[in-house]
PDB file of C-alpha atoms in Angstrom:
ATOM      1  CA  MET A 512     -41.458-195.194 119.918  1.00  0.00           C
ATOM      2  CA  GLY A 513     -39.780-193.918 123.067  1.00  0.00           C
ATOM      3  CA  LEU A 514     -36.885-191.504 122.822  1.00  0.00           C
ATOM      4  CA  THR A 515     -33.760-191.297 124.979  1.00  0.00           C
ATOM      5  CA  LEU A 516     -31.566-188.211 125.136  1.00  0.00           C
ATOM      6  CA  VAL A 517     -27.836-188.751 125.651  1.00  0.00           C
ATOM      7  CA  SER A 518     -25.647-186.136 127.316  1.00  0.00           C
ATOM      8  CA  ILE A 519     -22.333-186.006 125.467  1.00  0.00           C
ATOM      9  CA  SER A 520     -20.731-183.980 128.270  1.00  0.00           C
ATOM     10  CA  CYS A 521     -21.674-186.686 130.810  1.00  0.00           C
ATOM     11  CA  LEU A 522     -20.208-189.378 128.546  1.00  0.00           C
ATOM     12  CA  THR A 523     -16.929-187.527 128.038  1.00  0.00           C
ATOM     13  CA  SER A 524     -16.711-186.672 131.759  1.00  0.00           C
ATOM     14  CA  ALA A 525     -17.047-190.393 132.501  1.00  0.00           C
ATOM     15  CA  GLY A 526     -14.077-191.152 130.238  1.00  0.00           C
ATOM     16  CA  TYR A 527     -15.895-192.135 127.060  1.00  0.00           C
ATOM     17  CA  THR A 528     -15.079-190.799 123.598  1.00  0.00           C
ATOM     18  CA  VAL A 529     -17.791-189.859 121.111  1.00  0.00           C
ATOM     19  CA  LEU A 530     -17.094-189.747 117.366  1.00  0.00           C
ATOM     20  CA  PHE A 531     -19.552-188.144 114.941  1.00  0.00           C
ATOM     21  CA  HIS A 532     -19.089-189.370 111.355  1.00  0.00           C
ATOM     22  CA  GLU A 533     -21.325-190.207 108.361  1.00  0.00           C
ATOM     23  CA  ASN A 534     -24.703-189.863 110.118  1.00  0.00           C
ATOM     24  CA  LEU A 535     -23.579-191.987 113.066  1.00  0.00           C
ATOM     25  CA  SER A 536     -22.405-191.199 116.546  1.00  0.00           C
ATOM     26  CA  LYS A 537     -20.059-193.876 117.896  1.00  0.00           C
ATOM     27  CA  ILE A 538     -19.308-194.212 121.598  1.00  0.00           C
ATOM     28  CA  PHE A 539     -15.977-195.712 122.719  1.00  0.00           C
ATOM     29  CA  ASN A 540     -14.762-196.622 126.205  1.00  0.00           C
ATOM     30  CA  GLU A 541     -11.315-195.814 127.636  1.00  0.00           C
ATOM     31  CA  LYS A 542      -9.885-198.978 125.995  1.00  0.00           C
ATOM     32  CA  LYS A 543     -11.093-197.717 122.582  1.00  0.00           C
ATOM     33  CA  MET A 544     -13.692-200.481 122.392  1.00  0.00           C
ATOM     34  CA  MET A 545     -16.912-199.360 120.673  1.00  0.00           C
ATOM     35  CA  MET A 546     -19.796-199.404 123.145  1.00  0.00           C
ATOM     36  CA  GLY A 547     -22.567-198.357 120.770  1.00  0.00           C
ATOM     37  CA  GLU A 548     -23.780-196.398 117.776  1.00  0.00           C
ATOM     38  CA  ILE A 549     -26.478-193.764 117.576  1.00  0.00           C
ATOM     39  CA  PRO A 550     -27.869-193.005 114.093  1.00  0.00           C
ATOM     40  CA  VAL A 551     -29.131-189.638 112.859  1.00  0.00           C
ATOM     41  CA  ASP A 552     -32.907-189.445 112.565  1.00  0.00           C
ATOM     42  CA  LYS A 553     -34.440-186.247 111.173  1.00  0.00           C
ATOM     43  CA  GLY A 554     -31.352-184.243 112.060  1.00  0.00           C
ATOM     44  CA  LEU A 555     -31.017-185.580 115.635  1.00  0.00           C
ATOM     45  CA  TYR A 556     -28.939-188.387 117.080  1.00  0.00           C
ATOM     46  CA  CYS A 557     -31.661-190.499 118.709  1.00  0.00           C
ATOM     47  CA  ILE A 558     -31.846-193.776 120.571  1.00  0.00           C
ATOM     48  CA  ARG A 559     -35.294-195.152 119.899  1.00  0.00           C
ATOM     49  CA  GLY A 560     -36.975-197.765 122.032  1.00  0.00           C
ATOM     50  CA  PRO A 561     -40.359-199.462 122.224  1.00  0.00           C
ATOM     51  CA  LYS A 562     -43.494-197.576 123.207  1.00  0.00           C
ATOM     52  CA  ARG A 563     -44.280-197.909 126.872  1.00  0.00           C
ATOM     53  CA  PRO A 564     -47.512-196.811 128.491  1.00  0.00           C
ATOM     54  CA  PHE A 565     -47.301-194.250 131.255  1.00  0.00           C
ATOM     55  CA  ALA A 566     -47.473-195.881 134.675  1.00  0.00           C
ATOM     56  CA  GLY A 567     -50.101-195.085 137.255  1.00  0.00           C
ATOM     57  CA  VAL A 568     -53.115-194.846 134.977  1.00  0.00           C
ATOM     58  CA  MET A 569     -53.584-198.465 134.003  1.00  0.00           C
ATOM     59  CA  ASN A 570     -56.646-199.109 136.183  1.00  0.00           C
ATOM     60  CA  ALA A 571     -58.709-195.977 135.604  1.00  0.00           C
ATOM     61  CA  LYS A 572     -62.413-196.759 135.639  1.00  0.00           C
ATOM     62  CA  GLU A 573     -64.133-193.481 134.787  1.00  0.00           C
ATOM     63  CA  ALA A 574     -63.840-191.048 131.903  1.00  0.00           C
ATOM     64  CA  LEU A 575     -61.704-188.041 132.782  1.00  0.00           C
ATOM     65  CA  THR A 576     -61.963-184.466 131.618  1.00  0.00           C
ATOM     66  CA  MET A 577     -59.177-182.977 129.528  1.00  0.00           C
ATOM     67  CA  ARG A 578     -58.331-180.728 132.500  1.00  0.00           C
ATOM     68  CA  ASP A 579     -57.880-183.788 134.775  1.00  0.00           C
ATOM     69  CA  VAL A 580     -55.586-185.560 132.302  1.00  0.00           C
ATOM     70  CA  HIS A 581     -53.694-182.330 131.538  1.00  0.00           C
ATOM     71  CA  THR A 582     -53.049-181.809 135.263  1.00  0.00           C
ATOM     72  CA  ARG A 583     -52.147-185.444 135.995  1.00  0.00           C
ATOM     73  CA  PHE A 584     -49.636-185.526 133.139  1.00  0.00           C
ATOM     74  CA  SER A 585     -47.671-182.454 134.234  1.00  0.00           C
ATOM     75  CA  HIS A 586     -49.572-179.959 132.085  1.00  0.00           C
ATOM     76  CA  ILE A 587     -48.671-181.351 128.649  1.00  0.00           C
ATOM     77  CA  ALA A 588     -50.539-179.870 125.695  1.00  0.00           C
ATOM     78  CA  PRO A 589     -54.064-181.191 125.037  1.00  0.00           C
ATOM     79  CA  ASN A 590     -53.130-182.092 121.444  1.00  0.00           C
ATOM     80  CA  SER A 591     -50.242-184.186 122.793  1.00  0.00           C
ATOM     81  CA  ILE A 592     -52.648-185.987 125.114  1.00  0.00           C
ATOM     82  CA  LYS A 593     -55.000-186.767 122.224  1.00  0.00           C
ATOM     83  CA  CYS A 594     -52.120-188.029 120.028  1.00  0.00           C
ATOM     84  CA  ARG A 595     -50.694-190.200 122.806  1.00  0.00           C
ATOM     85  CA  LEU A 596     -54.109-191.704 123.506  1.00  0.00           C
ATOM     86  CA  LYS A 597     -54.663-192.362 119.799  1.00  0.00           C
ATOM     87  CA  ASP A 598     -51.192-193.918 119.377  1.00  0.00           C
ATOM     88  CA  GLY A 599     -51.617-196.106 122.465  1.00  0.00           C
ATOM     89  CA  ILE A 600     -48.789-194.473 124.412  1.00  0.00           C
ATOM     90  CA  ILE A 601     -51.213-193.501 127.180  1.00  0.00           C
ATOM     91  CA  THR A 602     -53.485-196.408 128.064  1.00  0.00           C
ATOM     92  CA  GLY A 603     -56.016-197.191 130.752  1.00  0.00           C
ATOM     93  CA  ILE A 604     -57.915-193.904 130.666  1.00  0.00           C
ATOM     94  CA  ALA A 605     -60.765-192.519 128.651  1.00  0.00           C
ATOM     95  CA  LEU A 606     -61.519-188.895 127.943  1.00  0.00           C
ATOM     96  CA  ASP A 607     -65.006-187.624 128.625  1.00  0.00           C
ATOM     97  CA  PRO A 608     -66.366-186.965 125.097  1.00  0.00           C
ATOM     98  CA  SER A 609     -68.149-183.827 126.303  1.00  0.00           C
ATOM     99  CA  GLU A 610     -64.874-182.339 127.634  1.00  0.00           C
ATOM    100  CA  LEU A 611     -62.244-182.871 124.919  1.00  0.00           C
ATOM    101  CA  THR A 612     -60.945-179.299 124.955  1.00  0.00           C
ATOM    102  CA  LEU A 613     -59.107-177.206 127.497  1.00  0.00           C
ATOM    103  CA  ASP A 614     -59.857-173.499 127.296  1.00  0.00           C
ATOM    104  CA  LYS A 615     -57.376-172.154 129.820  1.00  0.00           C
ATOM    105  CA  CYS A 616     -55.096-173.507 132.527  1.00  0.00           C
ATOM    106  CA  ASP A 617     -54.165-170.941 135.175  1.00  0.00           C
ATOM    107  CA  SER A 618     -50.996-172.840 136.139  1.00  0.00           C
ATOM    108  CA  CYS A 619     -49.789-172.913 132.525  1.00  0.00           C
ATOM    109  CA  GLU A 620     -50.613-169.232 132.023  1.00  0.00           C
ATOM    110  CA  TYR A 621     -48.732-168.319 135.195  1.00  0.00           C
ATOM    111  CA  ALA A 622     -45.716-170.446 134.226  1.00  0.00           C
ATOM    112  CA  LYS A 623     -45.544-168.849 130.773  1.00  0.00           C
ATOM    113  CA  ALA A 624     -45.869-165.273 132.031  1.00  0.00           C
ATOM    114  CA  THR A 625     -42.452-163.678 131.729  1.00  0.00           C
ATOM    115  CA  GLN A 626     -43.322-160.006 131.880  1.00  0.00           C
ATOM    116  CA  LYS A 627     -46.215-157.651 132.337  1.00  0.00           C
ATOM    117  CA  ALA A 628     -48.154-156.623 129.251  1.00  0.00           C
ATOM    118  CA  ILE A 629     -46.983-153.412 127.605  1.00  0.00           C
ATOM    119  CA  GLY A 630     -49.367-150.473 127.910  1.00  0.00           C
ATOM    120  CA  LYS A 631     -51.709-150.058 124.965  1.00  0.00           C
ATOM    121  CA  LYS A 632     -52.031-146.269 125.068  1.00  0.00           C
ATOM    122  CA  PHE A 633     -50.030-143.237 126.097  1.00  0.00           C
ATOM    123  CA  GLY A 634     -49.919-142.827 129.879  1.00  0.00           C
ATOM    124  CA  ASP A 635     -50.982-146.395 130.794  1.00  0.00           C
ATOM    125  CA  GLU A 636     -47.689-146.955 132.569  1.00  0.00           C
ATOM    126  CA  VAL A 637     -44.983-144.378 133.139  1.00  0.00           C
ATOM    127  CA  HIS A 638     -41.623-144.996 134.822  1.00  0.00           C
ATOM    128  CA  MET A 639     -39.658-142.278 136.547  1.00  0.00           C
ATOM    129  CA  ASP A 640     -35.970-142.262 137.384  1.00  0.00           C
ATOM    130  CA  LEU A 641     -34.306-139.682 139.612  1.00  0.00           C
ATOM    131  CA  TRP A 642     -30.518-139.343 139.477  1.00  0.00           C
ATOM    132  CA  GLY A 643     -28.332-137.228 141.684  1.00  0.00           C
ATOM    133  CA  PRO A 644     -26.836-135.373 143.303  1.00  0.00           C
ATOM    134  CA  SER A 645     -24.426-134.873 140.453  1.00  0.00           C
ATOM    135  CA  PRO A 646     -20.768-134.268 141.309  1.00  0.00           C
ATOM    136  CA  VAL A 647     -20.880-131.347 138.824  1.00  0.00           C
ATOM    137  CA  GLN A 648     -23.647-128.732 138.782  1.00  0.00           C
ATOM    138  CA  THR A 649     -25.301-127.541 135.595  1.00  0.00           C
ATOM    139  CA  PRO A 650     -24.865-123.890 134.519  1.00  0.00           C
ATOM    140  CA  GLY A 651     -28.205-123.260 136.272  1.00  0.00           C
ATOM    141  CA  HIS A 652     -26.817-124.795 139.511  1.00  0.00           C
ATOM    142  CA  LYS A 653     -28.926-127.968 139.274  1.00  0.00           C
ATOM    143  CA  GLU A 654     -27.682-131.248 140.782  1.00  0.00           C
ATOM    144  CA  TYR A 655     -30.474-133.713 139.956  1.00  0.00           C
ATOM    145  CA  PHE A 656     -31.858-135.234 136.758  1.00  0.00           C
ATOM    146  CA  VAL A 657     -35.301-136.782 136.399  1.00  0.00           C
ATOM    147  CA  SER A 658     -36.462-138.866 133.428  1.00  0.00           C
ATOM    148  CA  PHE A 659     -39.929-140.134 132.538  1.00  0.00           C
ATOM    149  CA  THR A 660     -40.441-143.108 130.226  1.00  0.00           C
ATOM    150  CA  ASP A 661     -43.841-144.117 128.891  1.00  0.00           C
ATOM    151  CA  ASP A 662     -44.120-147.873 128.158  1.00  0.00           C
ATOM    152  CA  HIS A 663     -46.278-147.282 125.103  1.00  0.00           C
ATOM    153  CA  THR A 664     -43.949-144.875 123.309  1.00  0.00           C
TER     154      THR A 664
END
């Protein structure tokens, strides 16, 4: 089954009213005429439609590697590819039986990287901050402050 997401803010901005009651979402137009109902399914209000095969792969002739399919389908997870092939959502391609796994995708790794790894031992990475001159001197007539922070500790 296909799945359609509905933006409630777009509906209300367009003048529609949405009522949530008894596991149904009802959509009304400006004249208070009901335009549709969306039932709750597993905790989500979903509009379900028929399965449709992805376009552009209907005439594939050769078996593709998991990496090829993963790349062509916008880097979706290999398990999702296998499930969609099994369920008939993706049609017209065959996976090379010798290449059913995907060890690592550099593009996916890069996209998921949000920060550098934290140092594993003392001194791996140290940050220094220098502040000053201070508007008020210390009793020892110092005007600057330096701090060192080790990522590991």
